[in-house]
JSON list of C-alpha atoms in Angstrom, two decimals:
[
{"chain": "A", "resi": 1, "resn": "MET", "atom": "CA", "xyz": [-0.15, 0.54, 0.29]},
{"chain": "A", "resi": 2, "resn": "LEU", "atom": "CA", "xyz": [0.95, 3.89, -0.43]},
{"chain": "A", "resi": 3, "resn": "TYR", "atom": "CA", "xyz": [1.22, 6.03, 2.37]},
{"chain": "A", "resi": 4, "resn": "ALA", "atom": "CA", "xyz": [1.59, 9.69, 2.00]},
{"chain": "A", "resi": 5, "resn": "LEU", "atom": "CA", "xyz": [3.63, 10.80, 4.91]},
{"chain": "A", "resi": 6, "resn": "LEU", "atom": "CA", "xyz": [2.71, 14.99, 5.27]},
{"chain": "A", "resi": 7, "resn": "ILE", "atom": "CA", "xyz": [5.84, 16.86, 6.92]},
{"chain": "A", "resi": 8, "resn": "TYR", "atom": "CA", "xyz": [4.11, 20.08, 9.21]},
{"chain": "A", "resi": 9, "resn": "GLY", "atom": "CA", "xyz": [6.46, 21.84, 11.14]},
{"chain": "A", "resi": 10, "resn": "ASN", "atom": "CA", "xyz": [6.62, 25.95, 12.39]},
{"chain": "A", "resi": 11, "resn": "GLU", "atom": "CA", "xyz": [7.78, 27.84, 9.37]},
{"chain": "A", "resi": 12, "resn": "ALA", "atom": "CA", "xyz": [9.05, 30.82, 11.97]},
{"chain": "A", "resi": 13, "resn": "GLU", "atom": "CA", "xyz": [10.88, 28.25, 13.78]},
{"chain": "A", "resi": 14, "resn": "VAL", "atom": "CA", "xyz": [12.96, 27.34, 11.10]},
{"chain": "A", "resi": 15, "resn": "ASP", "atom": "CA", "xyz": [17.02, 27.83, 11.86]},
{"chain": "A", "resi": 16, "resn": "ALA", "atom": "CA", "xyz": [17.61, 29.91, 7.98]},
{"chain": "A", "resi": 17, "resn": "THR", "atom": "CA", "xyz": [21.25, 30.09, 9.01]},
{"chain": "A", "resi": 18, "resn": "ALA", "atom": "CA", "xyz": [23.79, 28.59, 7.04]},
{"chain": "A", "resi": 19, "resn": "GLU", "atom": "CA", "xyz": [24.79, 26.25, 10.09]},
{"chain": "A", "resi": 20, "resn": "GLY", "atom": "CA", "xyz": [20.93, 25.65, 10.79]},
{"chain": "A", "resi": 21, "resn": "MET", "atom": "CA", "xyz": [20.21, 24.37, 6.99]},
{"chain": "A", "resi": 22, "resn": "ARG", "atom": "CA", "xyz": [23.02, 22.41, 6.87]},
{"chain": "A", "resi": 23, "resn": "ALA", "atom": "CA", "xyz": [22.80, 21.01, 10.20]},
{"chain": "A", "resi": 24, "resn": "MET", "atom": "CA", "xyz": [18.62, 20.08, 8.12]},
{"chain": "A", "resi": 25, "resn": "LEU", "atom": "CA", "xyz": [19.90, 18.86, 4.98]},
{"chain": "A", "resi": 26, "resn": "ASP", "atom": "CA", "xyz": [22.71, 16.24, 6.77]},
{"chain": "A", "resi": 27, "resn": "ALA", "atom": "CA", "xyz": [19.36, 15.01, 8.79]},
{"chain": "A", "resi": 28, "resn": "TYR", "atom": "CA", "xyz": [16.99, 14.75, 5.96]},
{"chain": "A", "resi": 29, "resn": "ARG", "atom": "CA", "xyz": [19.64, 12.98, 4.00]},
{"chain": "A", "resi": 30, "resn": "GLY", "atom": "CA", "xyz": [19.87, 10.27, 6.64]},
{"chain": "A", "resi": 31, "resn": "TYR", "atom": "CA", "xyz": [16.89, 10.26, 6.48]},
{"chain": "A", "resi": 32, "resn": "GLU", "atom": "CA", "xyz": [17.06, 9.22, 2.63]},
{"chain": "A", "resi": 33, "resn": "ALA", "atom": "CA", "xyz": [19.61, 6.93, 2.78]},
{"chain": "A", "resi": 34, "resn": "TRP", "atom": "CA", "xyz": [17.54, 5.32, 5.86]},
{"chain": "A", "resi": 35, "resn": "LEU", "atom": "CA", "xyz": [14.40, 4.77, 3.49]},
{"chain": "A", "resi": 36, "resn": "GLU", "atom": "CA", "xyz": [16.17, 3.44, 0.12]},
{"chain": "A", "resi": 37, "resn": "ASP", "atom": "CA", "xyz": [17.77, 0.85, 2.36]},
{"chain": "A", "resi": 38, "resn": "ARG", "atom": "CA", "xyz": [14.62, -0.31, 3.05]},
{"chain": "A", "resi": 39, "resn": "GLY", "atom": "CA", "xyz": [13.49, 0.28, -0.56]},
{"chain": "A", "resi": 40, "resn": "ILE", "atom": "CA", "xyz": [10.22, 1.75, 0.03]},
{"chain": "A", "resi": 41, "resn": "LYS", "atom": "CA", "xyz": [10.31, 5.62, -1.22]},
{"chain": "A", "resi": 42, "resn": "ARG", "atom": "CA", "xyz": [8.84, 6.34, -3.99]},
{"chain": "A", "resi": 43, "resn": "ALA", "atom": "CA", "xyz": [8.76, 9.90, -3.76]},
{"chain": "A", "resi": 44, "resn": "ALA", "atom": "CA", "xyz": [9.64, 12.81, -2.17]},
{"chain": "A", "resi": 45, "resn": "GLU", "atom": "CA", "xyz": [9.71, 16.92, -2.64]},
{"chain": "A", "resi": 46, "resn": "ALA", "atom": "CA", "xyz": [10.03, 19.75, -0.11]},
{"chain": "A", "resi": 47, "resn": "LEU", "atom": "CA", "xyz": [7.61, 22.89, -0.60]},
{"chain": "A", "resi": 48, "resn": "TYR", "atom": "CA", "xyz": [8.40, 26.30, -0.68]},
{"chain": "A", "resi": 49, "resn": "PRO", "atom": "CA", "xyz": [6.99, 28.47, 2.51]},
{"chain": "A", "resi": 50, "resn": "THR", "atom": "CA", "xyz": [3.10, 29.44, 2.37]},
{"chain": "A", "resi": 51, "resn": "ASP", "atom": "CA", "xyz": [3.97, 32.80, 1.66]},
{"chain": "A", "resi": 52, "resn": "ARG", "atom": "CA", "xyz": [4.59, 31.46, -1.67]},
{"chain": "A", "resi": 53, "resn": "ALA", "atom": "CA", "xyz": [1.66, 29.45, -2.06]},
{"chain": "A", "resi": 54, "resn": "THR", "atom": "CA", "xyz": [-1.71, 30.48, -3.54]},
{"chain": "A", "resi": 55, "resn": "THR", "atom": "CA", "xyz": [-5.13, 29.06, -2.88]},
{"chain": "A", "resi": 56, "resn": "MET", "atom": "CA", "xyz": [-8.16, 28.67, -5.31]},
{"chain": "A", "resi": 57, "resn": "ARG", "atom": "CA", "xyz": [-11.73, 28.16, -4.46]},
{"chain": "A", "resi": 58, "resn": "VAL", "atom": "CA", "xyz": [-14.56, 27.86, -6.90]},
{"chain": "A", "resi": 59, "resn": "ARG", "atom": "CA", "xyz": [-18.10, 29.00, -5.43]},
{"chain": "A", "resi": 60, "resn": "GLU", "atom": "CA", "xyz": [-20.87, 29.25, -7.42]},
{"chain": "A", "resi": 61, "resn": "ASP", "atom": "CA", "xyz": [-18.48, 28.96, -10.67]},
{"chain": "A", "resi": 62, "resn": "GLU", "atom": "CA", "xyz": [-16.12, 31.94, -9.53]},
{"chain": "A", "resi": 63, "resn": "ALA", "atom": "CA", "xyz": [-13.11, 31.15, -9.07]},
{"chain": "A", "resi": 64, "resn": "ILE", "atom": "CA", "xyz": [-11.39, 32.74, -6.22]},
{"chain": "A", "resi": 65, "resn": "THR", "atom": "CA", "xyz": [-7.70, 33.01, -5.16]},
{"chain": "A", "resi": 66, "resn": "THR", "atom": "CA", "xyz": [-6.18, 33.98, -2.18]},
{"chain": "A", "resi": 67, "resn": "ASP", "atom": "CA", "xyz": [-2.43, 34.41, -1.10]},
{"chain": "A", "resi": 68, "resn": "GLY", "atom": "CA", "xyz": [-1.60, 31.95, 1.35]},
{"chain": "A", "resi": 69, "resn": "PRO", "atom": "CA", "xyz": [-2.21, 28.29, 2.42]},
{"chain": "A", "resi": 70, "resn": "PHE", "atom": "CA", "xyz": [-5.71, 27.50, 2.79]},
{"chain": "A", "resi": 71, "resn": "ALA", "atom": "CA", "xyz": [-5.99, 27.49, 6.83]},
{"chain": "A", "resi": 72, "resn": "GLU", "atom": "CA", "xyz": [-4.47, 29.02, 9.84]},
{"chain": "A", "resi": 73, "resn": "THR", "atom": "CA", "xyz": [-2.46, 27.01, 11.49]},
{"chain": "A", "resi": 74, "resn": "LYS", "atom": "CA", "xyz": [0.58, 26.79, 13.56]},
{"chain": "A", "resi": 75, "resn": "GLU", "atom": "CA", "xyz": [2.11, 24.55, 11.64]},
{"chain": "A", "resi": 76, "resn": "GLN", "atom": "CA", "xyz": [2.39, 24.54, 7.92]},
{"chain": "A", "resi": 77, "resn": "LEU", "atom": "CA", "xyz": [2.77, 21.73, 5.29]},
{"chain": "A", "resi": 78, "resn": "GLY", "atom": "CA", "xyz": [6.67, 21.81, 4.58]},
{"chain": "A", "resi": 79, "resn": "GLY", "atom": "CA", "xyz": [7.19, 18.61, 2.15]},
{"chain": "A", "resi": 80, "resn": "PHE", "atom": "CA", "xyz": [6.17, 14.90, 1.64]},
{"chain": "A", "resi": 81, "resn": "TYR", "atom": "CA", "xyz": [7.04, 11.26, 1.01]},
{"chain": "A", "resi": 82, "resn": "LEU", "atom": "CA", "xyz": [5.25, 8.44, -1.06]},
{"chain": "A", "resi": 83, "resn": "LEU", "atom": "CA", "xyz": [6.31, 5.30, 0.51]},
{"chain": "A", "resi": 84, "resn": "GLU", "atom": "CA", "xyz": [5.25, 1.83, -0.38]},
{"chain": "A", "resi": 85, "resn": "CYS", "atom": "CA", "xyz": [4.47, 0.05, 2.62]},
{"chain": "A", "resi": 86, "resn": "GLU", "atom": "CA", "xyz": [3.67, -3.39, 3.15]},
{"chain": "A", "resi": 87, "resn": "HIS", "atom": "CA", "xyz": [1.89, -2.49, 6.38]},
{"chain": "A", "resi": 88, "resn": "LEU", "atom": "CA", "xyz": [0.48, 0.29, 8.56]},
{"chain": "A", "resi": 89, "resn": "ASP", "atom": "CA", "xyz": [3.02, -0.09, 10.96]},
{"chain": "A", "resi": 90, "resn": "ASP", "atom": "CA", "xyz": [6.21, -0.03, 8.74]},
{"chain": "A", "resi": 91, "resn": "ALA", "atom": "CA", "xyz": [4.54, 3.54, 7.68]},
{"chain": "A", "resi": 92, "resn": "LEU", "atom": "CA", "xyz": [4.64, 4.89, 11.04]},
{"chain": "A", "resi": 93, "resn": "GLU", "atom": "CA", "xyz": [8.24, 3.71, 11.66]},
{"chain": "A", "resi": 94, "resn": "ALA", "atom": "CA", "xyz": [9.08, 5.61, 8.59]},
{"chain": "A", "resi": 95, "resn": "ALA", "atom": "CA", "xyz": [7.41, 8.52, 10.57]},
{"chain": "A", "resi": 96, "resn": "ARG", "atom": "CA", "xyz": [8.45, 8.48, 13.76]},
{"chain": "A", "resi": 97, "resn": "MET", "atom": "CA", "xyz": [12.44, 8.28, 11.87]},
{"chain": "A", "resi": 98, "resn": "CYS", "atom": "CA", "xyz": [11.72, 11.46, 9.84]},
{"chain": "A", "resi": 99, "resn": "PRO", "atom": "CA", "xyz": [13.81, 14.42, 10.83]},
{"chain": "A", "resi": 100, "resn": "GLY", "atom": "CA", "xyz": [10.68, 16.50, 10.82]},
{"chain": "A", "resi": 101, "resn": "SER", "atom": "CA", "xyz": [8.70, 14.73, 13.63]},
{"chain": "A", "resi": 102, "resn": "ARG", "atom": "CA", "xyz": [10.99, 16.33, 16.00]},
{"chain": "A", "resi": 103, "resn": "SER", "atom": "CA", "xyz": [10.07, 19.33, 15.89]},
{"chain": "A", "resi": 104, "resn": "GLY", "atom": "CA", "xyz": [6.52, 19.21, 14.21]},
{"chain": "A", "resi": 105, "resn": "ALA", "atom": "CA", "xyz": [5.03, 16.42, 13.42]},
{"chain": "A", "resi": 106, "resn": "VAL", "atom": "CA", "xyz": [4.46, 13.75, 10.39]},
{"chain": "A", "resi": 107, "resn": "GLU", "atom": "CA", "xyz": [0.84, 12.90, 9.41]},
{"chain": "A", "resi": 108, "resn": "VAL", "atom": "CA", "xyz": [0.58, 9.29, 8.07]},
{"chain": "A", "resi": 109, "resn": "ARG", "atom": "CA", "xyz": [-2.04, 9.23, 5.51]},
{"chain": "A", "resi": 110, "resn": "PRO", "atom": "CA", "xyz": [-3.29, 6.34, 3.04]},
{"chain": "A", "resi": 111, "resn": "VAL", "atom": "CA", "xyz": [-3.05, 6.72, -0.36]},
{"chain": "A", "resi": 112, "resn": "VAL", "atom": "CA", "xyz": [-6.58, 5.61, -2.77]},
{"chain": "A", "resi": 113, "resn": "ASP", "atom": "CA", "xyz": [-5.60, 2.67, -5.01]},
{"chain": "A", "resi": 114, "resn": "PHE", "atom": "CA", "xyz": [-8.60, 4.08, -7.56]},
{"chain": "A", "resi": 115, "resn": "ALA", "atom": "CA", "xyz": [-7.54, 0.96, -10.11]},
{"chain": "A", "resi": 116, "resn": "GLN", "atom": "CA", "xyz": [-8.06, -1.36, -6.85]},
{"chain": "A", "resi": 117, "resn": "LEU", "atom": "CA", "xyz": [-11.64, 0.33, -5.91]},
{"chain": "A", "resi": 118, "resn": "GLU", "atom": "CA", "xyz": [-13.23, 0.23, -9.71]},
{"chain": "A", "resi": 119, "resn": "GLY", "atom": "CA", "xyz": [-11.86, -3.48, -9.58]},
{"chain": "A", "resi": 120, "resn": "GLY", "atom": "CA", "xyz": [-8.87, -3.05, -12.06]},
{"chain": "A", "resi": 121, "resn": "PRO", "atom": "CA", "xyz": [-5.69, -4.25, -12.57]}
]
């Protein structure tokens, strides 16, 4: 089964110094190696901060765009991993190992396989 690990953190608390960024990148490089050793990583991307986001809503056929994220929250979605794990426990272990879980939260969510739902291959 595919699982999305959604990494949330407080953008205001990120150490944006060169040393802080190096430490964060080193932690994620180690995590990437851990995932690669297990052969479960399918995709991963980091996202720009929310000040670069635009949200689209359509109401009564009118397109409405707003700057920023979809909701006011303390923690923002900063990136994700797409993992293929046999069991939820494997995905939860991967979430526990993710550097983002130490300063924020990592949401684990199964990915819908529409082919399976529709009786496809």
